[in-house]
Amino acid sequence: MDTQEALQKKIRMRYSAKFICHRSGSYASVALDEGRPTQKKSKKAGCTASLSIECYFKEPEVYHFIPVVQEHAFHIPGDQV
């Protein structure tokens, strides 16, 4: 069952969540003391990958994984750099 089918049949959603890649966005330092050096380089890379998860009351044991943006950008998933 997809979102459109659930809307047409008026099936209520039990649970919904959206997850984004841990490398999304960019880091901007908010340190007041500019004399203190950064300890590590930020791992934020501007990745746009995200995933949506939906669960409906009709099928509470089934979770639907919907890739919103499937491809990772500017990094390889699982790399340690």
mmCIF file of C-alpha atoms in Angstrom:
data_model
loop_
_atom_site.group_PDB
_atom_site.id
_atom_site.type_symbol
_atom_site.label_atom_id
_atom_site.label_comp_id
_atom_site.label_asym_id
_atom_site.label_seq_id
_atom_site.Cartn_x
_atom_site.Cartn_y
_atom_site.Cartn_z
ATOM 1 C CA MET A 1 0.000 0.000 0.000
ATOM 2 C CA ASP A 2 1.348 3.429 -0.861
ATOM 3 C CA THR A 3 0.387 6.876 0.410
ATOM 4 C CA GLN A 4 -2.027 7.614 -2.448
ATOM 5 C CA GLU A 5 -3.870 4.324 -1.958
ATOM 6 C CA ALA A 6 -4.172 4.977 1.781
ATOM 7 C CA LEU A 7 -5.629 8.435 1.112
ATOM 8 C CA GLN A 8 -8.176 7.057 -1.350
ATOM 9 C CA LYS A 9 -9.309 4.330 1.056
ATOM 10 C CA LYS A 10 -9.200 6.772 4.018
ATOM 11 C CA ILE A 11 -6.848 4.584 6.033
ATOM 12 C CA ARG A 12 -5.308 6.428 8.941
ATOM 13 C CA MET A 13 -1.578 6.548 9.455
ATOM 14 C CA ARG A 14 -0.294 5.142 12.739
ATOM 15 C CA TYR A 15 3.323 6.226 12.533
ATOM 16 C CA SER A 16 5.417 8.341 10.208
ATOM 17 C CA ALA A 17 9.044 9.433 10.416
ATOM 18 C CA LYS A 18 11.603 11.041 8.128
ATOM 19 C CA PHE A 19 15.304 10.310 8.466
ATOM 20 C CA ILE A 20 18.112 12.294 6.859
ATOM 21 C CA CYS A 21 21.742 11.359 6.280
ATOM 22 C CA HIS A 22 24.096 12.110 9.174
ATOM 23 C CA ARG A 23 26.308 13.954 6.681
ATOM 24 C CA SER A 24 23.606 16.440 5.630
ATOM 25 C CA GLY A 25 24.086 20.173 6.067
ATOM 26 C CA SER A 26 27.298 22.003 6.822
ATOM 27 C CA TYR A 27 29.102 22.921 10.008
ATOM 28 C CA ALA A 28 29.529 26.534 11.085
ATOM 29 C CA SER A 29 31.568 27.209 14.206
ATOM 30 C CA VAL A 30 29.861 29.217 16.931
ATOM 31 C CA ALA A 31 32.931 29.412 19.163
ATOM 32 C CA LEU A 32 33.472 32.791 20.762
ATOM 33 C CA ASP A 33 37.202 32.277 21.172
ATOM 34 C CA GLU A 34 38.812 32.232 17.711
ATOM 35 C CA GLY A 35 42.249 31.510 19.199
ATOM 36 C CA ARG A 36 41.306 27.959 20.098
ATOM 37 C CA PRO A 37 42.002 25.504 17.224
ATOM 38 C CA THR A 38 39.435 23.013 15.991
ATOM 39 C CA GLN A 39 40.097 19.486 17.208
ATOM 40 C CA LYS A 40 38.664 17.624 14.219
ATOM 41 C CA LYS A 41 37.441 18.455 10.752
ATOM 42 C CA SER A 42 33.643 18.300 10.408
ATOM 43 C CA LYS A 43 32.131 15.260 8.674
ATOM 44 C CA LYS A 44 29.196 17.270 7.318
ATOM 45 C CA ALA A 45 29.268 17.028 3.519
ATOM 46 C CA GLY A 46 25.963 18.472 2.328
ATOM 47 C CA CYS A 47 24.420 15.064 1.553
ATOM 48 C CA THR A 48 20.752 15.214 0.554
ATOM 49 C CA ALA A 49 19.795 11.535 1.058
ATOM 50 C CA SER A 50 16.630 10.970 3.089
ATOM 51 C CA LEU A 51 14.173 8.188 3.859
ATOM 52 C CA SER A 52 10.540 8.273 4.949
ATOM 53 C CA ILE A 53 8.928 5.465 6.987
ATOM 54 C CA GLU A 54 5.170 5.000 7.239
ATOM 55 C CA CYS A 55 2.975 2.564 9.187
ATOM 56 C CA TYR A 56 -0.824 2.350 8.909
ATOM 57 C CA PHE A 57 -3.446 1.162 11.419
ATOM 58 C CA LYS A 58 -4.706 -1.403 8.896
ATOM 59 C CA GLU A 59 -1.291 -3.146 8.829
ATOM 60 C CA PRO A 60 0.465 -2.292 12.132
ATOM 61 C CA GLU A 61 3.184 -4.923 11.651
ATOM 62 C CA VAL A 62 4.198 -3.621 8.192
ATOM 63 C CA TYR A 63 6.503 -0.621 7.746
ATOM 64 C CA HIS A 64 6.775 1.076 4.349
ATOM 65 C CA PHE A 65 10.209 2.487 3.483
ATOM 66 C CA ILE A 66 9.979 5.300 0.942
ATOM 67 C CA PRO A 67 13.276 6.734 -0.332
ATOM 68 C CA VAL A 68 12.734 10.466 -0.811
ATOM 69 C CA VAL A 69 16.248 11.127 -2.115
ATOM 70 C CA GLN A 70 17.946 7.787 -2.624
ATOM 71 C CA GLU A 71 21.460 8.719 -3.716
ATOM 72 C CA HIS A 72 24.062 9.955 -1.253
ATOM 73 C CA ALA A 73 25.936 13.054 -2.409
ATOM 74 C CA PHE A 74 29.533 14.122 -1.751
ATOM 75 C CA HIS A 75 30.479 10.970 0.198
ATOM 76 C CA ILE A 76 30.407 7.174 0.115
ATOM 77 C CA PRO A 77 28.025 5.648 2.709
ATOM 78 C CA GLY A 78 30.018 4.009 5.494
ATOM 79 C CA ASP A 79 33.333 5.738 4.770
ATOM 80 C CA GLN A 80 35.388 6.768 7.784
ATOM 81 C CA VAL A 81 36.903 9.978 6.389
#
